[in-house]
Amino acid sequence: MRIGELARRTGTTTRTLRFYEAQGLLAAQRSPNGYRSYDEHDLRLVTEIRALQAAGFSLADTRPFVACLRAGNPDGDACADSVEVYRRKLAEVEACLSQLTDLRTDLTRKLAAALAREPHPTCTVQETP
């Protein structure tokens, strides 16, 4: 298939596919007239990249998954390097959740303290231009 069809089938743009190629994530075959040509395996690679990016992975994070698929594995996460990316990403998410939990606790405490003081209902804040 040509680049336009691959873009359509993966829900992306030809520009994005060229970028993936420039980053070494996608390798197009070239026809004698210079057109890029892709097959179903390339479709699978782009689908994997897009799914990982939609889940919050950076383009660099997708490299082990792409390499795993290129090695002939049925899934991009069948290799140890991919599993390590999952572990690292999960640790990042856990750290963010911890920070958000701390923030929620602090805001809940501040709100409770403010309500305990029974704020005056006519007190308003004047906005400055």
Tab-separated table of N, CA and C in Angstrom:
chain	number	residue	atom	x	y	z
A	1	MET	N	0.839	-1.175	0.000
A	1	MET	CA	0.000	0.000	0.000
A	1	MET	C	0.882	1.234	0.000
A	2	ARG	N	0.359	2.316	-0.497
A	2	ARG	CA	1.115	3.559	-0.528
A	2	ARG	C	0.867	4.337	0.763
A	3	ILE	N	1.618	5.387	0.940
A	3	ILE	CA	1.618	6.124	2.193
A	3	ILE	C	0.241	6.698	2.548
A	4	GLY	N	-0.496	7.158	1.561
A	4	GLY	CA	-1.821	7.704	1.824
A	4	GLY	C	-2.770	6.661	2.383
A	5	GLU	N	-2.712	5.463	1.858
A	5	GLU	CA	-3.576	4.396	2.351
A	5	GLU	C	-3.177	3.983	3.757
A	6	LEU	N	-1.871	3.895	4.009
A	6	LEU	CA	-1.416	3.552	5.358
A	6	LEU	C	-1.869	4.623	6.352
A	7	ALA	N	-1.751	5.863	5.972
A	7	ALA	CA	-2.207	6.960	6.841
A	7	ALA	C	-3.705	6.833	7.115
A	8	ARG	N	-4.479	6.583	6.098
A	8	ARG	CA	-5.928	6.452	6.261
A	8	ARG	C	-6.263	5.271	7.159
A	9	ARG	N	-5.631	4.134	6.926
A	9	ARG	CA	-5.947	2.919	7.690
A	9	ARG	C	-5.494	2.993	9.144
A	10	THR	N	-4.522	3.831	9.437
A	10	THR	CA	-4.040	3.954	10.810
A	10	THR	C	-4.552	5.215	11.501
A	11	GLY	N	-5.302	6.028	10.791
A	11	GLY	CA	-5.861	7.233	11.390
A	11	GLY	C	-4.835	8.308	11.679
A	12	THR	N	-3.829	8.375	10.836
A	12	THR	CA	-2.787	9.382	11.032
A	12	THR	C	-2.588	10.151	9.732
A	13	THR	N	-1.498	10.854	9.631
A	13	THR	CA	-1.224	11.644	8.431
A	13	THR	C	0.035	11.128	7.733
A	14	THR	N	0.166	11.487	6.488
A	14	THR	CA	1.373	11.104	5.751
A	14	THR	C	2.594	11.788	6.361
A	15	ARG	N	2.406	12.981	6.862
A	15	ARG	CA	3.515	13.706	7.511
A	15	ARG	C	4.015	12.933	8.730
A	16	THR	N	3.093	12.413	9.525
A	16	THR	CA	3.468	11.630	10.700
A	16	THR	C	4.223	10.379	10.290
A	17	LEU	N	3.759	9.713	9.246
A	17	LEU	CA	4.431	8.500	8.779
A	17	LEU	C	5.838	8.808	8.292
A	18	ARG	N	6.013	9.925	7.617
A	18	ARG	CA	7.358	10.321	7.177
A	18	ARG	C	8.243	10.616	8.390
A	19	PHE	N	7.644	11.215	9.425
A	19	PHE	CA	8.391	11.480	10.652
A	19	PHE	C	8.825	10.175	11.307
A	20	TYR	N	7.906	9.206	11.392
A	20	TYR	CA	8.270	7.894	11.942
A	20	TYR	C	9.418	7.279	11.150
A	21	GLU	N	9.369	7.448	9.848
A	21	GLU	CA	10.438	6.917	9.002
A	21	GLU	C	11.754	7.631	9.303
A	22	ALA	N	11.713	8.944	9.447
A	22	ALA	CA	12.920	9.710	9.752
A	22	ALA	C	13.499	9.322	11.117
A	23	GLN	N	12.630	8.905	12.032
A	23	GLN	CA	13.055	8.499	13.372
A	23	GLN	C	13.500	7.038	13.428
A	24	GLY	N	13.398	6.343	12.306
A	24	GLY	CA	13.834	4.953	12.246
A	24	GLY	C	12.817	3.952	12.770
A	25	LEU	N	11.599	4.391	12.998
A	25	LEU	CA	10.556	3.496	13.499
A	25	LEU	C	9.823	2.767	12.379
A	26	LEU	N	9.882	3.305	11.203
A	26	LEU	CA	9.174	2.758	10.053
A	26	LEU	C	10.124	2.782	8.865
A	27	ALA	N	10.132	1.718	8.100
A	27	ALA	CA	11.011	1.651	6.931
A	27	ALA	C	10.178	1.313	5.711
A	28	ALA	N	10.063	2.259	4.824
A	28	ALA	CA	9.282	2.045	3.609
A	28	ALA	C	10.146	1.421	2.519
A	29	GLN	N	9.517	0.563	1.755
A	29	GLN	CA	10.148	0.090	0.534
A	29	GLN	C	9.923	1.182	-0.516
A	30	ARG	N	10.816	1.304	-1.456
A	30	ARG	CA	10.658	2.314	-2.509
A	30	ARG	C	10.444	1.626	-3.845
A	31	SER	N	9.432	2.098	-4.558
A	31	SER	CA	9.182	1.577	-5.897
A	31	SER	C	10.130	2.292	-6.870
A	32	PRO	N	10.234	1.818	-8.101
A	32	PRO	CA	11.149	2.455	-9.063
A	32	PRO	C	10.860	3.945	-9.271
A	33	ASN	N	9.601	4.347	-9.109
A	33	ASN	CA	9.273	5.761	-9.291
A	33	ASN	C	9.459	6.566	-7.997
A	34	GLY	N	9.950	5.929	-6.923
A	34	GLY	CA	10.250	6.634	-5.683
A	34	GLY	C	9.135	6.641	-4.658
A	35	TYR	N	7.979	6.093	-5.016
A	35	TYR	CA	6.872	6.064	-4.062
A	35	TYR	C	7.192	5.120	-2.905
A	36	ARG	N	6.742	5.538	-1.738
A	36	ARG	CA	6.878	4.661	-0.576
A	36	ARG	C	5.840	3.551	-0.669
A	37	SER	N	6.244	2.357	-0.253
A	37	SER	CA	5.346	1.215	-0.281
A	37	SER	C	5.407	0.509	1.072
A	38	TYR	N	4.238	0.166	1.600
A	38	TYR	CA	4.137	-0.464	2.916
A	38	TYR	C	3.317	-1.742	2.814
A	39	ASP	N	3.471	-2.605	3.834
A	39	ASP	CA	2.681	-3.835	3.858
A	39	ASP	C	1.931	-3.927	5.184
A	40	GLU	N	1.299	-5.065	5.416
A	40	GLU	CA	0.503	-5.261	6.631
A	40	GLU	C	1.350	-5.207	7.902
A	41	HIS	N	2.608	-5.623	7.796
A	41	HIS	CA	3.499	-5.542	8.964
A	41	HIS	C	3.712	-4.080	9.363
A	42	ASP	N	3.865	-3.203	8.377
A	42	ASP	CA	4.014	-1.778	8.658
A	42	ASP	C	2.740	-1.221	9.296
A	43	LEU	N	1.614	-1.705	8.839
A	43	LEU	CA	0.335	-1.315	9.423
A	43	LEU	C	0.319	-1.673	10.911
A	44	ARG	N	0.798	-2.856	11.231
A	44	ARG	CA	0.856	-3.311	12.628
A	44	ARG	C	1.797	-2.439	13.449
A	45	LEU	N	2.955	-2.067	12.883
A	45	LEU	CA	3.914	-1.206	13.576
A	45	LEU	C	3.302	0.148	13.905
A	46	VAL	N	2.682	0.759	12.914
A	46	VAL	CA	2.089	2.083	13.129
A	46	VAL	C	0.939	2.001	14.133
A	47	THR	N	0.144	0.949	14.053
A	47	THR	CA	-0.947	0.767	15.011
A	47	THR	C	-0.396	0.670	16.430
A	48	GLU	N	0.692	-0.068	16.601
A	48	GLU	CA	1.334	-0.205	17.917
A	48	GLU	C	1.852	1.145	18.414
A	49	ILE	N	2.536	1.868	17.554
A	49	ILE	CA	3.079	3.179	17.930
A	49	ILE	C	1.952	4.106	18.356
A	50	ARG	N	0.902	4.160	17.575
A	50	ARG	CA	-0.221	5.067	17.875
A	50	ARG	C	-0.920	4.680	19.178
A	51	ALA	N	-1.093	3.392	19.414
A	51	ALA	CA	-1.754	2.940	20.644
A	51	ALA	C	-0.911	3.300	21.868
A	52	LEU	N	0.383	3.119	21.761
A	52	LEU	CA	1.267	3.455	22.879
A	52	LEU	C	1.283	4.959	23.131
A	53	GLN	N	1.328	5.741	22.080
A	53	GLN	CA	1.307	7.187	22.257
A	53	GLN	C	-0.024	7.651	22.863
A	54	ALA	N	-1.113	7.031	22.463
A	54	ALA	CA	-2.419	7.369	23.036
A	54	ALA	C	-2.470	7.043	24.524
A	55	ALA	N	-1.665	6.071	24.949
A	55	ALA	CA	-1.602	5.685	26.359
A	55	ALA	C	-0.600	6.533	27.136
A	56	GLY	N	0.011	7.516	26.485
A	56	GLY	CA	0.915	8.423	27.177
A	56	GLY	C	2.392	8.125	27.024
A	57	PHE	N	2.735	7.173	26.180
A	57	PHE	CA	4.137	6.846	25.960
A	57	PHE	C	4.744	7.834	24.971
A	58	SER	N	6.002	8.184	25.192
A	58	SER	CA	6.701	9.044	24.241
A	58	SER	C	7.078	8.211	23.014
A	59	LEU	N	7.466	8.894	21.977
A	59	LEU	CA	7.894	8.187	20.770
A	59	LEU	C	9.131	7.343	21.073
A	60	ALA	N	10.027	7.851	21.903
A	60	ALA	CA	11.220	7.077	22.284
A	60	ALA	C	10.821	5.811	23.041
A	61	ASP	N	9.763	5.906	23.863
A	61	ASP	CA	9.299	4.733	24.609
A	61	ASP	C	8.795	3.625	23.696
A	62	THR	N	8.366	3.973	22.486
A	62	THR	CA	7.798	2.970	21.584
A	62	THR	C	8.866	2.118	20.897
A	63	ARG	N	10.102	2.563	20.914
A	63	ARG	CA	11.170	1.864	20.183
A	63	ARG	C	11.300	0.387	20.543
A	64	PRO	N	11.335	0.016	21.835
A	64	PRO	CA	11.459	-1.414	22.141
A	64	PRO	C	10.282	-2.241	21.631
A	65	PHE	N	9.100	-1.672	21.617
A	65	PHE	CA	7.917	-2.378	21.136
A	65	PHE	C	8.013	-2.612	19.631
A	66	VAL	N	8.456	-1.583	18.915
A	66	VAL	CA	8.646	-1.700	17.471
A	66	VAL	C	9.732	-2.738	17.173
A	67	ALA	N	10.837	-2.677	17.908
A	67	ALA	CA	11.923	-3.649	17.699
A	67	ALA	C	11.444	-5.071	17.971
A	68	CYS	N	10.610	-5.223	18.967
A	68	CYS	CA	10.081	-6.541	19.321
A	68	CYS	C	9.206	-7.087	18.191
A	69	LEU	N	8.363	-6.230	17.616
A	69	LEU	CA	7.529	-6.654	16.486
A	69	LEU	C	8.392	-6.969	15.267
A	70	ARG	N	9.389	-6.135	15.027
A	70	ARG	CA	10.281	-6.372	13.886
A	70	ARG	C	11.038	-7.689	14.027
A	71	ALA	N	11.278	-8.112	15.260
A	71	ALA	CA	11.989	-9.370	15.506
A	71	ALA	C	11.096	-10.582	15.258
A	72	GLY	N	9.838	-10.327	14.905
A	72	GLY	CA	8.943	-11.425	14.564
A	72	GLY	C	8.006	-11.855	15.673
A	73	ASN	N	8.020	-11.160	16.775
A	73	ASN	CA	7.115	-11.499	17.879
A	73	ASN	C	5.691	-11.066	17.546
A	74	PRO	N	4.716	-11.815	18.030
A	74	PRO	CA	3.326	-11.476	17.708
A	74	PRO	C	2.827	-10.222	18.421
A	75	ASP	N	3.491	-9.856	19.534
A	75	ASP	CA	3.103	-8.676	20.298
A	75	ASP	C	4.324	-7.822	20.582
A	76	GLY	N	4.141	-6.529	20.613
A	76	GLY	CA	5.247	-5.618	20.870
A	76	GLY	C	5.764	-5.665	22.290
A	77	ASP	N	4.985	-6.242	23.191
A	77	ASP	CA	5.428	-6.307	24.585
A	77	ASP	C	5.891	-7.708	24.977
A	78	ALA	N	6.274	-8.502	23.991
A	78	ALA	CA	6.759	-9.862	24.250
A	78	ALA	C	8.245	-9.889	24.612
A	79	CYS	N	8.909	-8.747	24.584
A	79	CYS	CA	10.349	-8.686	24.835
A	79	CYS	C	10.645	-7.986	26.163
A	80	ALA	N	11.766	-8.340	26.744
A	80	ALA	CA	12.156	-7.801	28.049
A	80	ALA	C	12.276	-6.276	28.041
A	81	ASP	N	12.798	-5.703	26.962
A	81	ASP	CA	12.952	-4.241	26.900
A	81	ASP	C	11.595	-3.537	26.938
A	82	SER	N	10.614	-4.117	26.308
A	82	SER	CA	9.265	-3.538	26.321
A	82	SER	C	8.676	-3.606	27.725
A	83	VAL	N	8.857	-4.738	28.383
A	83	VAL	CA	8.353	-4.904	29.744
A	83	VAL	C	9.013	-3.885	30.670
A	84	GLU	N	10.293	-3.613	30.449
A	84	GLU	CA	10.990	-2.623	31.270
A	84	GLU	C	10.391	-1.226	31.059
A	85	VAL	N	10.001	-0.906	29.836
A	85	VAL	CA	9.347	0.380	29.579
A	85	VAL	C	8.019	0.443	30.337
A	86	TYR	N	7.263	-0.651	30.329
A	86	TYR	CA	6.019	-0.698	31.116
A	86	TYR	C	6.313	-0.417	32.595
A	87	ARG	N	7.345	-1.058	33.119
A	87	ARG	CA	7.688	-0.867	34.538
A	87	ARG	C	8.039	0.587	34.841
A	88	ARG	N	8.849	1.173	33.980
A	88	ARG	CA	9.252	2.567	34.180
A	88	ARG	C	8.053	3.503	34.089
A	89	LYS	N	7.200	3.265	33.096
A	89	LYS	CA	6.019	4.118	32.913
A	89	LYS	C	5.066	3.968	34.099
A	90	LEU	N	4.893	2.760	34.590
A	90	LEU	CA	4.035	2.536	35.745
A	90	LEU	C	4.573	3.266	36.969
A	91	ALA	N	5.885	3.262	37.161
A	91	ALA	CA	6.496	3.981	38.278
A	91	ALA	C	6.236	5.487	38.151
A	92	GLU	N	6.295	6.016	36.922
A	92	GLU	CA	5.999	7.430	36.696
A	92	GLU	C	4.549	7.743	37.056
A	93	VAL	N	3.644	6.887	36.655
A	93	VAL	CA	2.221	7.085	36.949
A	93	VAL	C	1.986	7.017	38.454
A	94	GLU	N	2.611	6.058	39.110
A	94	GLU	CA	2.465	5.931	40.564
A	94	GLU	C	2.959	7.187	41.274
A	95	ALA	N	4.068	7.753	40.818
A	95	ALA	CA	4.599	8.979	41.418
A	95	ALA	C	3.621	10.135	41.230
A	96	CYS	N	3.035	10.245	40.044
A	96	CYS	CA	2.049	11.299	39.787
A	96	CYS	C	0.816	11.119	40.663
A	97	LEU	N	0.357	9.883	40.796
A	97	LEU	CA	-0.803	9.618	41.645
A	97	LEU	C	-0.519	9.983	43.099
A	98	SER	N	0.678	9.697	43.561
A	98	SER	CA	1.065	10.036	44.924
A	98	SER	C	1.038	11.545	45.130
A	99	GLN	N	1.573	12.287	44.170
A	99	GLN	CA	1.563	13.749	44.258
A	99	GLN	C	0.134	14.284	44.247
A	100	LEU	N	-0.709	13.716	43.400
A	100	LEU	CA	-2.103	14.167	43.345
A	100	LEU	C	-2.846	13.830	44.630
A	101	THR	N	-2.566	12.680	45.207
A	101	THR	CA	-3.194	12.302	46.475
A	101	THR	C	-2.788	13.282	47.571
A	102	ASP	N	-1.508	13.639	47.616
A	102	ASP	CA	-1.035	14.613	48.603
A	102	ASP	C	-1.708	15.963	48.393
A	103	LEU	N	-1.846	16.381	47.145
A	103	LEU	CA	-2.502	17.653	46.840
A	103	LEU	C	-3.966	17.625	47.269
A	104	ARG	N	-4.655	16.531	46.979
A	104	ARG	CA	-6.051	16.404	47.382
A	104	ARG	C	-6.192	16.474	48.899
A	105	THR	N	-5.320	15.799	49.607
A	105	THR	CA	-5.353	15.822	51.069
A	105	THR	C	-5.158	17.241	51.588
A	106	ASP	N	-4.191	17.955	51.014
A	106	ASP	CA	-3.919	19.330	51.428
A	106	ASP	C	-5.111	20.249	51.141
A	107	LEU	N	-5.689	20.125	49.952
A	107	LEU	CA	-6.844	20.965	49.601
A	107	LEU	C	-8.056	20.647	50.473
A	108	THR	N	-8.261	19.384	50.767
A	108	THR	CA	-9.374	18.986	51.635
A	108	THR	C	-9.190	19.575	53.027
A	109	ARG	N	-7.971	19.533	53.526
A	109	ARG	CA	-7.667	20.109	54.835
A	109	ARG	C	-7.909	21.615	54.843
A	110	LYS	N	-7.444	22.302	53.805
A	110	LYS	CA	-7.624	23.753	53.715
A	110	LYS	C	-9.100	24.125	53.595
A	111	LEU	N	-9.849	23.370	52.817
A	111	LEU	CA	-11.277	23.636	52.683
A	111	LEU	C	-11.994	23.445	54.013
A	112	ALA	N	-11.670	22.392	54.713
A	112	ALA	CA	-12.291	22.131	56.014
A	112	ALA	C	-11.972	23.260	56.986
A	113	ALA	N	-10.722	23.736	56.981
A	113	ALA	CA	-10.339	24.833	57.871
A	113	ALA	C	-11.084	26.113	57.507
A	114	ALA	N	-11.208	26.385	56.207
A	114	ALA	CA	-11.919	27.589	55.762
A	114	ALA	C	-13.398	27.516	56.141
A	115	LEU	N	-14.018	26.369	55.975
A	115	LEU	CA	-15.434	26.214	56.325
A	115	LEU	C	-15.647	26.296	57.839
A	116	ALA	N	-14.679	25.846	58.598
A	116	ALA	CA	-14.785	25.904	60.058
A	116	ALA	C	-14.767	27.348	60.559
A	117	ARG	N	-14.138	28.245	59.808
A	117	ARG	CA	-14.102	29.658	60.178
A	117	ARG	C	-15.384	30.372	59.789
A	118	GLU	N	-16.274	29.707	59.114
A	118	GLU	CA	-17.534	30.274	58.636
A	118	GLU	C	-17.301	31.615	57.939
A	119	PRO	N	-16.827	31.556	56.697
A	119	PRO	CA	-16.540	32.801	55.967
A	119	PRO	C	-17.790	33.669	55.853
A	120	HIS	N	-17.573	34.962	55.896
A	120	HIS	CA	-18.669	35.922	55.809
A	120	HIS	C	-19.260	35.886	54.405
A	121	PRO	N	-20.575	35.708	54.244
A	121	PRO	CA	-21.173	35.559	52.910
A	121	PRO	C	-21.048	36.787	52.026
A	122	THR	N	-20.844	37.973	52.609
A	122	THR	CA	-20.741	39.173	51.761
A	122	THR	C	-19.315	39.486	51.376
A	123	CYS	N	-18.383	38.690	51.835
A	123	CYS	CA	-16.968	38.917	51.510
A	123	CYS	C	-16.735	38.479	50.057
A	124	THR	N	-16.303	39.430	49.251
A	124	THR	CA	-15.996	39.115	47.849
A	124	THR	C	-14.603	39.617	47.523
A	125	VAL	N	-14.041	39.054	46.521
A	125	VAL	CA	-12.708	39.453	46.078
A	125	VAL	C	-12.882	40.351	44.858
A	126	GLN	N	-12.245	41.493	44.903
A	126	GLN	CA	-12.312	42.431	43.772
A	126	GLN	C	-11.238	42.047	42.769
A	127	GLU	N	-11.653	41.882	41.516
A	127	GLU	CA	-10.676	41.580	40.468
A	127	GLU	C	-10.042	42.874	39.995
A	128	THR	N	-8.752	42.824	39.754
A	128	THR	CA	-8.057	43.991	39.236
A	128	THR	C	-7.904	43.844	37.735
A	129	PRO	N	-8.063	44.945	37.019
A	129	PRO	CA	-7.963	44.868	35.551
A	129	PRO	C	-6.573	44.585	35.071
